[in-house]
Amino acid sequence: MKKYTLQKNPFKVPTTDGKLIEEYFGNATNTQSDLSIAHMVAPPKWKEPFQTPKFSEYTYIIKGKKQFIIDGETIILKAGEAIKIEKEVRVQYSNPFDEECEYIAICLPAFSMDLVNRE
């Protein structure tokens, strides 16, 4: 029995806002609910509504910049920087800049529409 799982075909989450979401592990890919790992590309001028998720989210920026509004505080991360946002914290994710933002997101437990609590 193998003691690893190799993932070469992530699930491409359908979106209507131009954002690329490729989930490598998580609910959409393999019904793994304890953790999700996704590669994402947010187009310029993209934003999501505010949310108060029931999961912690780690974000690592590969390219570009991403804006976070966390409990009223605005934080901008650049390539090579990372952040952890605790669960049950009100946050808005956006890319108000002129270039796309490529990043990795890890959610504990895994991302689920039932847990995201978007406004």
C-alpha positions as a Python dict, from the first residue, in 0.01 Angstrom:
ca = {
    (1, 'M'): (0, 0, 0),
    (2, 'K'): (134, 342, -102),
    (3, 'K'): (200, 589, 175),
    (4, 'Y'): (154, 892, -47),
    (5, 'T'): (-95, 1044, -287),
    (6, 'L'): (34, 1196, -608),
    (7, 'Q'): (-188, 1465, -759),
    (8, 'K'): (-128, 1558, -1124),
    (9, 'N'): (-482, 1654, -1223),
    (10, 'P'): (-628, 1919, -993),
    (11, 'F'): (-999, 1994, -1000),
    (12, 'K'): (-1061, 2322, -1186),
    (13, 'V'): (-1335, 2493, -990),
    (14, 'P'): (-1582, 2667, -1224),
    (15, 'T'): (-1595, 3043, -1161),
    (16, 'T'): (-1782, 3337, -1312),
    (17, 'D'): (-1539, 3612, -1207),
    (18, 'G'): (-1231, 3521, -1415),
    (19, 'K'): (-1041, 3368, -1122),
    (20, 'L'): (-854, 3042, -1182),
    (21, 'I'): (-889, 2790, -898),
    (22, 'E'): (-709, 2456, -924),
    (23, 'E'): (-770, 2246, -614),
    (24, 'Y'): (-504, 1979, -564),
    (25, 'F'): (-644, 1835, -242),
    (26, 'G'): (-976, 1906, -72),
    (27, 'N'): (-1351, 1860, -87),
    (28, 'A'): (-1387, 1918, -462),
    (29, 'T'): (-1093, 1699, -565),
    (30, 'N'): (-1101, 1394, -340),
    (31, 'T'): (-1363, 1469, -69),
    (32, 'Q'): (-1080, 1534, 177),
    (33, 'S'): (-1239, 1760, 438),
    (34, 'D'): (-953, 1817, 682),
    (35, 'L'): (-741, 2032, 447),
    (36, 'S'): (-751, 2190, 102),
    (37, 'I'): (-463, 2311, -113),
    (38, 'A'): (-529, 2520, -422),
    (39, 'H'): (-332, 2713, -682),
    (40, 'M'): (-511, 3034, -776),
    (41, 'V'): (-476, 3323, -1018),
    (42, 'A'): (-685, 3635, -946),
    (43, 'P'): (-724, 3868, -1245),
    (44, 'P'): (-670, 4244, -1214),
    (45, 'K'): (-957, 4431, -1042),
    (46, 'W'): (-1103, 4106, -897),
    (47, 'K'): (-1267, 4092, -554),
    (48, 'E'): (-1484, 3863, -345),
    (49, 'P'): (-1757, 3966, -101),
    (50, 'F'): (-1673, 3981, 268),
    (51, 'Q'): (-1683, 3644, 444),
    (52, 'T'): (-1639, 3496, 791),
    (53, 'P'): (-1518, 3142, 720),
    (54, 'K'): (-1520, 2853, 965),
    (55, 'F'): (-1170, 2755, 850),
    (56, 'S'): (-824, 2908, 885),
    (57, 'E'): (-663, 3010, 558),
    (58, 'Y'): (-296, 3036, 472),
    (59, 'T'): (-201, 3231, 158),
    (60, 'Y'): (141, 3241, -11),
    (61, 'I'): (187, 3494, -293),
    (62, 'I'): (384, 3364, -593),
    (63, 'K'): (342, 3662, -828),
    (64, 'G'): (176, 4002, -807),
    (65, 'K'): (-5, 4147, -503),
    (66, 'K'): (-323, 4062, -313),
    (67, 'Q'): (-525, 4282, -79),
    (68, 'F'): (-687, 4158, 242),
    (69, 'I'): (-930, 4356, 455),
    (70, 'I'): (-926, 4180, 791),
    (71, 'D'): (-1153, 4316, 1064),
    (72, 'G'): (-1129, 4662, 901),
    (73, 'E'): (-748, 4658, 855),
    (74, 'T'): (-611, 4663, 498),
    (75, 'I'): (-305, 4446, 432),
    (76, 'I'): (-128, 4409, 97),
    (77, 'L'): (90, 4104, 38),
    (78, 'K'): (353, 4087, -236),
    (79, 'A'): (533, 3795, -404),
    (80, 'G'): (729, 3591, -150),
    (81, 'E'): (505, 3689, 144),
    (82, 'A'): (249, 3479, 331),
    (83, 'I'): (-31, 3523, 582),
    (84, 'K'): (-248, 3306, 805),
    (85, 'I'): (-600, 3426, 876),
    (86, 'E'): (-770, 3255, 1169),
    (87, 'K'): (-1112, 3098, 1129),
    (88, 'E'): (-1422, 3301, 1214),
    (89, 'V'): (-1251, 3630, 1123),
    (90, 'R'): (-1430, 3867, 883),
    (91, 'V'): (-1218, 3911, 569),
    (92, 'Q'): (-1239, 4031, 211),
    (93, 'Y'): (-994, 3912, -55),
    (94, 'S'): (-923, 4124, -364),
    (95, 'N'): (-677, 4217, -635),
    (96, 'P'): (-745, 4586, -701),
    (97, 'F'): (-416, 4613, -892),
    (98, 'D'): (-337, 4619, -1265),
    (99, 'E'): (-159, 4281, -1281),
    (100, 'E'): (-281, 3932, -1199),
    (101, 'C'): (-198, 3773, -866),
    (102, 'E'): (-86, 3410, -848),
    (103, 'Y'): (-94, 3238, -511),
    (104, 'I'): (-137, 2918, -312),
    (105, 'A'): (-419, 2888, -57),
    (106, 'I'): (-435, 2624, 215),
    (107, 'C'): (-752, 2592, 425),
    (108, 'L'): (-788, 2401, 754),
    (109, 'P'): (-1040, 2239, 752),
    (110, 'A'): (-1090, 2221, 377),
    (111, 'F'): (-1266, 2497, 188),
    (112, 'S'): (-1639, 2437, 152),
    (113, 'M'): (-1920, 2667, 44),
    (114, 'D'): (-2101, 2552, 360),
    (115, 'L'): (-1817, 2692, 574),
    (116, 'V'): (-1723, 3014, 391),
    (117, 'N'): (-2017, 3231, 509),
    (118, 'R'): (-2005, 3495, 234),
    (119, 'E'): (-2206, 3811, 279),
}
